[in-house]
Coordinates of N, CA and C in Angstrom, one line a residue:
Chain A
X1 N 12.5 9.5 -1.0 CA 13.1 8.2 -0.5 C 12.6 7.9 0.9
X2 N 11.9 6.7 1.0 CA 11.3 6.3 2.2 C 12.3 5.8 3.2
X3 N 13.5 5.4 2.8 CA 14.4 4.7 3.7 C 14.3 3.2 3.7
X4 N 13.3 2.7 3.0 CA 13.2 1.2 2.9 C 13.8 0.8 1.6
X5 N 14.7 -0.2 1.6 CA 15.3 -0.6 0.4 C 14.9 -2.1 0.0
X6 N 14.7 -2.3 -1.2 CA 14.3 -3.6 -1.7 C 15.3 -4.0 -2.9
X7 N 15.7 -5.3 -2.8 CA 16.5 -5.8 -3.9 C 16.0 -7.2 -4.3
X8 N 16.1 -7.6 -5.6 CA 16.5 -6.7 -6.7 C 15.3 -5.9 -7.1
X9 N 15.6 -5.0 -8.0 CA 14.5 -4.1 -8.5 C 13.6 -4.9 -9.5
X10 N 14.3 -5.7 -10.3 CA 13.5 -6.5 -11.3 C 14.1 -7.9 -11.2
X11 N 13.2 -8.9 -11.5 CA 13.5 -10.3 -11.5 C 12.7 -11.0 -12.5
X12 N 13.4 -11.7 -13.4 CA 12.7 -12.4 -14.5 C 13.2 -13.9 -14.3
X13 N 12.2 -14.8 -14.2 CA 12.5 -16.2 -14.0 C 11.5 -17.0 -14.6
X14 N 11.7 -18.3 -14.6 CA 10.8 -19.3 -15.3 C 9.9 -19.9 -14.3
X15 N 8.8 -20.5 -14.9 CA 7.8 -21.2 -14.0 C 8.5 -22.4 -13.4
X16 N 8.1 -22.7 -12.1 CA 8.7 -23.8 -11.4 C 9.9 -23.4 -10.6
X17 N 10.5 -22.2 -10.8 CA 11.7 -21.8 -10.1 C 11.4 -21.2 -8.7
X18 N 12.4 -20.9 -8.0 CA 12.3 -20.3 -6.7 C 13.1 -19.0 -6.7
X19 N 12.6 -18.0 -6.0 CA 13.3 -16.7 -5.9 C 13.2 -16.2 -4.5
X20 N 14.1 -15.3 -4.2 CA 14.1 -14.6 -2.8 C 14.2 -13.1 -3.0
X21 N 13.3 -12.5 -2.4 CA 13.2 -11.0 -2.5 C 13.7 -10.5 -1.1
X22 N 14.4 -9.4 -1.1 CA 15.0 -8.9 0.1 C 14.5 -7.5 0.4
X23 N 14.4 -7.2 1.7 CA 13.9 -5.9 2.2 C 14.7 -5.5 3.4
X24 N 15.2 -4.3 3.4 CA 15.8 -3.7 4.5 C 14.9 -2.5 5.0
X25 N 14.4 -2.6 6.3 CA 13.5 -1.6 6.8 C 14.3 -0.3 7.1
X26 N 13.5 0.8 7.3 CA 14.1 2.0 7.8 C 14.9 1.8 9.1
X27 N 15.9 2.6 9.3 CA 16.7 2.5 10.5 C 15.7 2.7 11.7
X28 N 15.7 1.8 12.7 CA 14.9 1.9 13.9 C 13.5 1.3 13.8
X29 N 13.1 0.9 12.6 CA 11.8 0.2 12.4 C 12.0 -1.3 12.7
X30 N 11.0 -1.8 13.5 CA 11.1 -3.2 13.9 C 10.1 -4.1 13.1
X31 N 9.1 -3.4 12.5 CA 8.1 -4.2 11.8 C 8.2 -4.1 10.3
X32 N 8.0 -5.3 9.7 CA 8.1 -5.3 8.2 C 6.8 -6.0 7.7
X33 N 6.3 -5.4 6.6 CA 5.1 -5.9 6.0 C 5.5 -6.3 4.5
X34 N 4.9 -7.3 4.0 CA 5.0 -7.6 2.6 C 3.6 -7.5 1.9
X35 N 3.6 -6.9 0.7 CA 2.4 -6.7 0.0 C 2.7 -7.2 -1.5
X36 N 1.6 -7.7 -2.1 CA 1.7 -8.0 -3.5 C 0.8 -7.2 -4.3
X37 N 1.2 -6.6 -5.4 CA 0.4 -5.8 -6.3 C 0.3 -6.5 -7.7
X38 N -0.8 -7.0 -8.0 CA -1.0 -7.6 -9.3 C -2.2 -7.0 -10.0
X39 N -2.3 -7.2 -11.3 CA -3.3 -6.5 -12.1 C -4.7 -7.0 -11.8
X40 N -4.8 -8.3 -11.5 CA -6.2 -8.8 -11.2 C -6.5 -8.7 -9.7
X41 N -5.6 -8.8 -8.8 CA -5.9 -8.8 -7.4 C -5.7 -7.5 -6.7
X42 N -5.0 -6.6 -7.4 CA -4.7 -5.3 -6.8 C -3.6 -5.4 -5.7
X43 N -3.7 -4.6 -4.7 CA -2.7 -4.6 -3.6 C -3.2 -5.4 -2.5
X44 N -2.4 -6.5 -2.2 CA -2.9 -7.4 -1.1 C -1.8 -7.6 -0.1
X45 N -2.2 -7.6 1.2 CA -1.3 -7.9 2.3 C -0.9 -9.3 2.3
X46 N 0.4 -9.6 2.5 CA 0.8 -11.0 2.5 C 1.2 -11.5 3.9
X47 N 2.1 -10.7 4.6 CA 2.6 -11.2 5.9 C 3.3 -10.0 6.6
X48 N 3.3 -10.1 7.9 CA 3.9 -9.1 8.8 C 4.8 -9.7 9.8
X49 N 6.0 -9.2 10.0 CA 6.9 -9.6 11.0 C 7.2 -8.4 12.0
X50 N 7.4 -8.7 13.2 CA 7.9 -7.7 14.2 C 9.0 -8.3 15.0
X51 N 10.1 -7.7 14.9 CA 11.3 -8.0 15.7 C 11.6 -9.5 15.6
X52 N 11.5 -10.1 14.4 CA 11.8 -11.5 14.1 C 10.7 -12.4 14.2
X53 N 9.5 -12.0 14.7 CA 8.4 -12.9 14.9 C 7.3 -12.6 13.9
X54 N 6.6 -13.6 13.4 CA 5.5 -13.4 12.6 C 4.3 -12.9 13.4
X55 N 3.7 -11.8 12.9 CA 2.6 -11.1 13.6 C 1.2 -11.3 13.0
X56 N 1.2 -11.3 11.7 CA -0.1 -11.4 11.0 C 0.2 -12.0 9.6
X57 N -0.9 -12.8 9.2 CA -0.8 -13.4 7.8 C -2.0 -12.9 7.0
X58 N -1.8 -12.6 5.8 CA -2.9 -12.3 4.9 C -3.1 -13.4 3.9
X59 N -3.2 -12.9 2.6 CA -3.5 -13.9 1.5 C -2.2 -14.4 1.0
X60 N -1.4 -15.1 1.8 CA -0.1 -15.6 1.4 C -0.3 -17.1 1.0
X61 N 0.2 -17.4 -0.2 CA 0.1 -18.8 -0.6 C 1.1 -19.7 0.2
X62 N 0.8 -21.0 0.2 CA 1.7 -21.9 1.0 C 3.0 -22.0 0.3
X63 N 3.1 -21.7 -1.0 CA 4.3 -21.8 -1.8 C 5.2 -20.6 -1.4
X64 N 4.7 -19.6 -0.7 CA 5.5 -18.4 -0.3 C 5.8 -18.5 1.2
X65 N 6.9 -18.0 1.6 CA 7.3 -18.0 3.0 C 8.2 -16.7 3.2
X66 N 8.3 -16.3 4.4 CA 9.1 -15.1 4.7 C 9.7 -15.3 6.1
X67 N 10.7 -14.5 6.3 CA 11.3 -14.5 7.6 C 12.0 -13.1 7.8
X68 N 12.2 -12.8 9.1 CA 12.9 -11.5 9.5 C 14.1 -11.9 10.3
X69 N 15.2 -11.4 9.9 CA 16.5 -11.8 10.6 C 16.8 -10.9 11.7
X70 N 17.8 -11.4 12.6 CA 18.2 -10.6 13.7 C 18.6 -9.1 13.4
X71 N 19.1 -8.9 12.2 CA 19.5 -7.5 11.8 C 18.3 -6.8 11.3
X72 N 17.1 -7.4 11.3 CA 15.8 -6.9 11.0 C 15.5 -6.8 9.5
X73 N 16.4 -7.2 8.6 CA 16.0 -7.3 7.2 C 15.1 -8.5 7.1
X74 N 14.4 -8.5 6.0 CA 13.4 -9.6 5.8 C 13.6 -10.1 4.4
X75 N 13.2 -11.4 4.2 CA 13.3 -12.0 2.9 C 11.9 -12.7 2.7
X76 N 11.5 -12.6 1.4 CA 10.2 -13.3 1.0 C 10.7 -14.3 -0.1
X77 N 10.4 -15.6 0.2 CA 10.7 -16.6 -0.6 C 9.5 -17.1 -1.4
X78 N 9.7 -17.2 -2.7 CA 8.6 -17.6 -3.6 C 9.0 -18.9 -4.3
X79 N 8.3 -20.0 -4.2 CA 8.8 -21.2 -4.8 C 7.7 -21.8 -5.8
X80 N 8.1 -22.7 -6.6 CA 7.2 -23.4 -7.6 C 6.5 -22.3 -8.3
X81 N 7.2 -21.3 -8.8 CA 6.6 -20.1 -9.4 C 5.6 -20.5 -10.6
X82 N 4.5 -19.7 -10.6 CA 3.5 -19.8 -11.7 C 3.4 -18.5 -12.4
X83 N 2.9 -18.5 -13.6 CA 2.7 -17.3 -14.3 C 2.0 -16.2 -13.5
X84 N 1.0 -16.7 -12.8 CA 0.2 -15.8 -12.0 C 0.9 -15.1 -10.8
X85 N 2.1 -15.5 -10.5 CA 2.8 -14.9 -9.5 C 3.5 -13.6 -9.9
X86 N 3.5 -13.4 -11.2 CA 4.1 -12.2 -11.8 C 3.4 -11.0 -11.1
X87 N 4.1 -10.1 -10.5 CA 3.5 -9.0 -9.8 C 4.6 -8.1 -9.3
X88 N 4.2 -7.0 -8.7 CA 5.1 -6.1 -8.0 C 5.0 -6.4 -6.5
X89 N 6.1 -6.7 -5.9 CA 6.1 -7.0 -4.4 C 6.7 -5.9 -3.6
X90 N 5.9 -5.4 -2.7 CA 6.3 -4.2 -1.9 C 6.6 -4.7 -0.5
X91 N 7.6 -4.1 0.1 CA 7.9 -4.2 1.5 C 7.6 -2.9 2.1
X92 N 7.1 -2.9 3.3 CA 6.9 -1.6 4.1 C 7.4 -1.9 5.5
X93 N 7.8 -0.8 6.2 CA 8.2 -0.9 7.6 C 7.6 0.1 8.4
X94 N 7.6 -0.2 9.7 CA 7.1 0.8 10.7 C 7.8 0.5 12.0
X95 N 7.7 1.5 12.9 CA 8.4 1.4 14.2 C 7.8 0.3 15.0
X96 N 6.5 0.3 15.1 CA 5.8 -0.7 16.0 C 5.0 -1.7 15.2
X97 N 4.2 -2.5 15.9 CA 3.5 -3.5 15.1 C 2.0 -3.3 15.2
X98 N 1.5 -2.3 15.8 CA 0.1 -2.0 15.8 C -0.4 -1.1 14.7
X99 N -1.7 -0.8 14.7 CA -2.3 -0.1 13.6 C -2.0 1.4 13.7
X100 N -1.5 1.9 14.8 CA -1.3 3.4 14.9 C 0.0 3.8 14.3
X101 N 0.8 2.9 13.9 CA 2.2 3.2 13.4 C 2.1 3.4 11.9
X102 N 2.7 4.5 11.4 CA 2.7 4.7 9.9 C 3.7 3.7 9.2
X103 N 3.2 3.3 8.0 CA 4.1 2.4 7.2 C 4.7 3.2 6.1
X104 N 6.0 2.8 5.9 CA 6.8 3.4 4.8 C 7.1 2.3 3.8
X105 N 6.8 2.6 2.6 CA 7.0 1.6 1.5 C 8.3 1.7 0.8
X106 N 8.8 0.6 0.4 CA 10.0 0.5 -0.5 C 9.5 0.7 -1.9
X107 N 10.5 0.7 -2.8 CA 10.2 0.9 -4.3 C 9.7 -0.3 -5.0
X108 N 9.7 -1.5 -4.3 CA 9.2 -2.7 -4.9 C 10.1 -3.5 -5.7
X109 N 9.8 -4.8 -5.8 CA 10.5 -5.7 -6.7 C 9.5 -6.2 -7.7
X110 N 9.9 -6.0 -9.0 CA 8.9 -6.4 -10.1 C 9.4 -7.8 -10.5
X111 N 8.5 -8.8 -10.3 CA 8.8 -10.2 -10.6 C 8.0 -10.6 -11.9
X112 N 8.7 -11.1 -12.8 CA 8.1 -11.6 -14.1 C 8.4 -13.0 -14.2
X113 N 7.4 -13.8 -14.3 CA 7.5 -15.3 -14.4 C 7.2 -15.6 -15.9
X114 N 8.1 -16.3 -16.6 CA 7.8 -16.6 -18.0 C 7.7 -18.1 -18.2
Chain B
X1 N -14.7 -8.0 8.8 CA -13.6 -7.8 7.9 C -13.9 -6.4 7.2
X2 N -12.8 -5.8 6.9 CA -12.9 -4.5 6.2 C -12.8 -4.6 4.7
X3 N -13.4 -3.7 4.0 CA -13.2 -3.6 2.5 C -13.2 -2.2 2.1
X4 N -12.6 -1.9 1.0 CA -12.5 -0.5 0.5 C -12.9 -0.6 -1.0
X5 N -13.8 0.4 -1.3 CA -14.3 0.5 -2.7 C -13.9 1.8 -3.3
X6 N -13.1 1.8 -4.3 CA -12.9 3.1 -5.1 C -13.8 3.1 -6.3
X7 N -14.6 4.0 -6.3 CA -15.8 3.9 -7.3 C -15.4 4.2 -8.7
X8 N -14.3 4.8 -9.0 CA -13.8 5.1 -10.3 C -12.5 4.5 -10.6
X9 N -12.3 3.7 -11.6 CA -11.0 3.1 -11.9 C -10.2 4.1 -12.6
X10 N -10.8 5.0 -13.4 CA -10.0 6.0 -14.2 C -10.7 7.3 -14.1
X11 N -10.0 8.4 -13.9 CA -10.5 9.7 -13.9 C -9.7 10.6 -14.8
X12 N -10.2 11.0 -15.9 CA -9.5 12.0 -16.8 C -9.9 13.4 -16.4
X13 N -9.0 14.3 -16.4 CA -9.3 15.7 -16.0 C -8.3 16.6 -16.7
X14 N -8.8 17.8 -17.0 CA -7.9 18.8 -17.6 C -7.1 19.5 -16.5
X15 N -5.9 20.0 -16.9 CA -5.1 20.7 -16.0 C -5.8 21.9 -15.5
X16 N -5.6 22.2 -14.2 CA -6.1 23.3 -13.4 C -7.6 23.1 -13.1
X17 N -8.2 22.0 -13.5 CA -9.6 21.7 -13.0 C -9.5 21.1 -11.7
X18 N -10.7 21.1 -10.9 CA -10.8 20.4 -9.7 C -11.0 18.9 -9.9
X19 N -10.6 18.1 -8.9 CA -10.9 16.7 -9.0 C -11.3 16.1 -7.7
X20 N -12.1 15.1 -7.7 CA -12.5 14.3 -6.5 C -12.4 12.8 -6.9
X21 N -11.6 12.1 -6.0 CA -11.5 10.7 -6.2 C -12.3 10.1 -5.0
X22 N -13.2 9.2 -5.3 CA -14.1 8.7 -4.3 C -13.7 7.4 -3.7
X23 N -13.9 7.3 -2.4 CA -13.6 6.1 -1.6 C -14.6 5.8 -0.6
X24 N -15.1 4.6 -0.6 CA -16.0 4.2 0.5 C -15.5 2.9 1.1
X25 N -15.7 2.8 2.4 CA -15.2 1.6 3.1 C -16.3 0.9 3.9
X26 N -16.0 -0.3 4.2 CA -16.9 -1.1 5.0 C -16.2 -1.7 6.1
X27 N -16.7 -1.5 7.4 CA -16.0 -2.1 8.5 C -16.9 -2.2 9.7
X28 N -16.8 -3.3 10.5 CA -17.6 -3.4 11.7 C -17.0 -2.7 12.9
X29 N -15.7 -2.2 12.7 CA -15.0 -1.6 13.8 C -14.5 -0.2 13.3
X30 N -14.1 0.6 14.2 CA -13.5 1.9 13.7 C -12.2 1.7 13.0
X31 N -11.9 2.6 12.1 CA -10.7 2.4 11.2 C -9.9 3.7 11.1
X32 N -8.7 3.5 10.8 CA -7.9 4.6 10.3 C -8.0 4.6 8.8
X33 N -7.9 5.8 8.2 CA -8.0 5.9 6.7 C -6.9 6.6 6.1
X34 N -6.5 6.2 4.9 CA -5.3 6.7 4.3 C -5.5 6.8 2.8
X35 N -4.8 7.8 2.2 CA -4.7 7.9 0.7 C -3.2 7.8 0.4
X36 N -2.9 6.9 -0.5 CA -1.5 6.8 -1.0 C -1.5 7.1 -2.5
X37 N -0.3 7.6 -3.0 CA -0.2 7.8 -4.4 C 1.0 7.0 -5.0
X38 N 0.8 6.5 -6.2 CA 1.9 5.7 -6.8 C 2.1 6.3 -8.2
X39 N 3.3 6.9 -8.3 CA 3.7 7.5 -9.6 C 4.2 6.3 -10.5
X40 N 4.2 6.4 -11.8 CA 4.7 5.4 -12.7 C 6.0 4.8 -12.3
X41 N 6.1 3.5 -12.1 CA 7.3 2.8 -11.8 C 7.9 3.2 -10.5
X42 N 7.1 3.6 -9.6 CA 7.6 3.9 -8.2 C 6.8 3.2 -7.2
X43 N 7.2 3.4 -5.9 CA 6.5 2.8 -4.8 C 5.4 3.7 -4.3
X44 N 4.8 3.3 -3.2 CA 3.7 4.1 -2.6 C 4.1 5.2 -1.7
X45 N 3.5 6.3 -1.9 CA 3.8 7.5 -1.0 C 2.6 7.9 -0.3
X46 N 2.7 8.1 1.0 CA 1.5 8.6 1.8 C 1.1 10.0 1.4
X47 N -0.1 10.2 1.0 CA -0.6 11.6 0.7 C -1.2 12.2 2.0
X48 N -2.0 11.5 2.7 CA -2.6 12.0 3.9 C -3.3 10.8 4.7
X49 N -3.6 11.1 5.9 CA -4.2 10.1 6.8 C -5.2 10.7 7.7
X50 N -6.2 9.9 8.1 CA -7.2 10.3 9.1 C -7.0 9.3 10.3
X51 N -6.7 9.8 11.4 CA -6.6 9.0 12.6 C -7.7 9.3 13.6
X52 N -7.9 10.6 13.8 CA -8.9 11.1 14.7 C -9.0 12.6 14.6
X53 N -10.0 13.2 15.3 CA -10.0 14.7 15.3 C -10.8 15.2 14.1
X54 N -10.3 16.3 13.6 CA -11.0 17.0 12.5 C -11.2 16.1 11.3
X55 N -12.4 16.1 10.8 CA -12.8 15.2 9.7 C -12.2 15.7 8.3
X56 N -11.7 16.9 8.3 CA -11.1 17.4 7.1 C -9.6 17.3 7.3
X57 N -8.9 16.5 6.4 CA -7.5 16.3 6.6 C -6.8 16.9 5.4
X58 N -5.7 17.6 5.7 CA -4.9 18.1 4.6 C -3.6 17.3 4.4
X59 N -3.2 17.1 3.2 CA -2.0 16.3 2.9 C -1.0 17.0 2.1
X60 N -0.1 16.3 1.5 CA 0.9 16.9 0.7 C 0.4 17.2 -0.7
X61 N 1.1 18.1 -1.4 CA 0.8 18.4 -2.8 C -0.6 19.0 -3.0
X62 N -1.1 19.7 -2.0 CA -2.4 20.4 -2.1 C -3.6 19.5 -2.0
X63 N -3.5 18.2 -1.7 CA -4.6 17.3 -1.6 C -5.3 17.4 -0.2
X64 N -6.6 17.2 -0.1 CA -7.3 17.1 1.1 C -8.3 16.0 1.0
X65 N -8.8 15.5 2.2 CA -9.8 14.5 2.2 C -10.7 14.7 3.3
X66 N -12.0 14.3 3.2 CA -12.9 14.5 4.3 C -13.5 13.2 4.7
X67 N -13.4 12.9 6.0 CA -14.0 11.7 6.5 C -15.4 11.9 6.9
X68 N -16.3 11.0 6.3 CA -17.7 11.1 6.6 C -18.2 9.7 7.2
X69 N -18.3 9.7 8.5 CA -18.6 8.5 9.2 C -20.0 7.9 8.8
X70 N -21.0 8.8 8.7 CA -22.3 8.3 8.4 C -22.4 7.7 7.0
X71 N -21.6 8.2 6.1 CA -21.6 7.7 4.7 C -20.4 6.7 4.5
X72 N -19.7 6.5 5.5 CA -18.4 5.6 5.4 C -17.6 6.0 4.2
X73 N -17.3 7.2 4.0 CA -16.6 7.7 2.9 C -15.4 8.5 3.3
X74 N -14.4 8.5 2.4 CA -13.2 9.3 2.6 C -12.7 9.8 1.2
X75 N -13.4 10.7 0.7 CA -13.1 11.2 -0.7 C -11.9 12.1 -0.7
X76 N -11.1 12.0 -1.7 CA -9.9 12.8 -1.9 C -10.2 13.9 -2.9
X77 N -9.7 15.2 -2.6 CA -10.0 16.3 -3.5 C -8.8 17.2 -3.7
X78 N -8.8 17.8 -4.8 CA -7.7 18.8 -5.1 C -8.4 19.9 -5.9
X79 N -8.3 21.2 -5.5 CA -9.0 22.2 -6.2 C -8.5 22.5 -7.6
X80 N -7.2 22.2 -7.9 CA -6.6 22.6 -9.2 C -5.5 21.6 -9.4
X81 N -5.6 20.7 -10.4 CA -4.6 19.7 -10.6 C -3.6 20.1 -11.6
X82 N -2.4 19.5 -11.5 CA -1.3 19.7 -12.4 C -1.0 18.4 -13.2
X83 N -0.3 18.6 -14.3 CA 0.1 17.4 -15.1 C 0.9 16.4 -14.2
X84 N 1.7 16.9 -13.3 CA 2.5 16.1 -12.4 C 1.6 15.3 -11.4
X85 N 0.4 15.5 -11.3 CA -0.5 14.7 -10.4 C -1.0 13.4 -11.1
X86 N -0.6 13.3 -12.4 CA -0.9 12.0 -13.1 C -0.3 10.9 -12.3
X87 N -1.1 10.0 -11.8 CA -0.6 8.8 -11.0 C -1.8 8.0 -10.7
X88 N -1.5 6.9 -9.9 CA -2.6 6.0 -9.4 C -2.7 6.3 -7.9
X89 N -4.0 6.4 -7.5 CA -4.2 6.8 -6.1 C -5.0 5.6 -5.4
X90 N -4.5 5.3 -4.2 CA -5.1 4.2 -3.5 C -5.6 4.7 -2.2
X91 N -6.9 4.3 -1.9 CA -7.5 4.5 -0.6 C -7.2 3.2 0.3
X92 N -7.0 3.4 1.6 CA -6.7 2.2 2.4 C -7.2 2.4 3.8
X93 N -7.5 1.3 4.5 CA -8.0 1.4 5.9 C -7.1 0.4 6.7
X94 N -7.1 0.7 8.0 CA -6.5 -0.2 9.0 C -7.4 -0.1 10.2
X95 N -7.4 -1.3 11.0 CA -8.2 -1.4 12.2 C -7.8 -0.3 13.2
X96 N -8.7 0.4 13.8 CA -8.4 1.3 14.9 C -8.0 0.6 16.1
X97 N -6.8 0.9 16.6 CA -6.3 0.3 17.8 C -6.0 -1.2 17.7
X98 N -5.9 -1.7 16.5 CA -5.8 -3.1 16.4 C -4.3 -3.5 16.6
X99 N -4.1 -4.8 16.9 CA -2.8 -5.3 17.0 C -2.1 -5.6 15.7
X100 N -2.9 -5.8 14.7 CA -2.4 -6.0 13.3 C -2.4 -4.7 12.6
X101 N -1.2 -4.4 12.0 CA -1.2 -3.1 11.3 C -1.3 -3.1 9.9
X102 N -1.7 -4.2 9.3 CA -1.7 -4.3 7.8 C -2.8 -3.4 7.2
X103 N -2.5 -2.9 6.1 CA -3.4 -2.0 5.3 C -4.3 -2.8 4.4
X104 N -5.5 -2.4 4.2 CA -6.4 -3.0 3.2 C -6.7 -2.0 2.2
X105 N -6.3 -2.2 1.0 CA -6.4 -1.3 -0.1 C -7.6 -1.4 -1.0
X106 N -8.0 -0.3 -1.6 CA -8.9 -0.3 -2.7 C -8.2 -0.7 -4.0
X107 N -8.9 -0.8 -5.1 CA -8.4 -1.2 -6.3 C -7.6 -0.1 -7.0
X108 N -7.7 1.1 -6.6 CA -7.0 2.2 -7.1 C -7.8 3.0 -8.2
X109 N -7.4 4.3 -8.3 CA -8.0 5.1 -9.3 C -6.9 5.8 -10.1
X110 N -6.9 5.6 -11.4 CA -5.8 6.2 -12.2 C -6.3 7.6 -12.6
X111 N -5.6 8.6 -12.1 CA -5.8 10.0 -12.5 C -5.0 10.4 -13.6
X112 N -5.6 10.9 -14.7 CA -4.9 11.3 -15.9 C -5.2 12.8 -16.1
X113 N -4.1 13.6 -16.0 CA -4.3 15.0 -16.1 C -3.8 15.4 -17.5
X114 N -4.8 16.0 -18.3 CA -4.4 16.4 -19.7 C -4.2 17.9 -19.8
X115 N -3.3 18.3 -20.7 CA -3.0 19.8 -20.8 C -4.2 20.5 -21.5

């Protein structure tokens, strides 16, 4: 158990809908990362937050957005869902925001768009 | 920009045999290197990491990896595998000393250990 929690574990929804994925980092960690794992694209970095502020952006679609709240939990919002958004979404956390800090991964949320 | 190539998408091996999972990376700057394991229906677990120092890194579950700067490789090895090592293995890099901590992953190698 990494100490990172993600809810829900599974999510099934229809095209065009909007969903929110939630992540609670390990106690004491200020940085949160979101990654998407799909069959065709593999594991890709989406976005990073540190102490409530966006720090880095990867291959995140404009239909996707994220935020980190004062209690440090983070939410990833996916809207106008398409079949291709079906994937496993991971959250990771670390103490700091630089590259020397180890990341701990949550168990993931499996999103299925039908 | 960095990239990671895992040369084998699938590696079948018999129990108690040795295994090597290959990883090459491309980067214009120095990097940190990682191997993660993903068991079926689970998240990613760190196996080992290279930050600096000795190029031979030992990790959990009997795995080790060797950093070769001239060949830009970071191959993962285990001298004797078990059925329980069946999983997908990901090689990843991060910028050395960078302000952005995101990982860049390879496509993964599925290790299948047969009895």
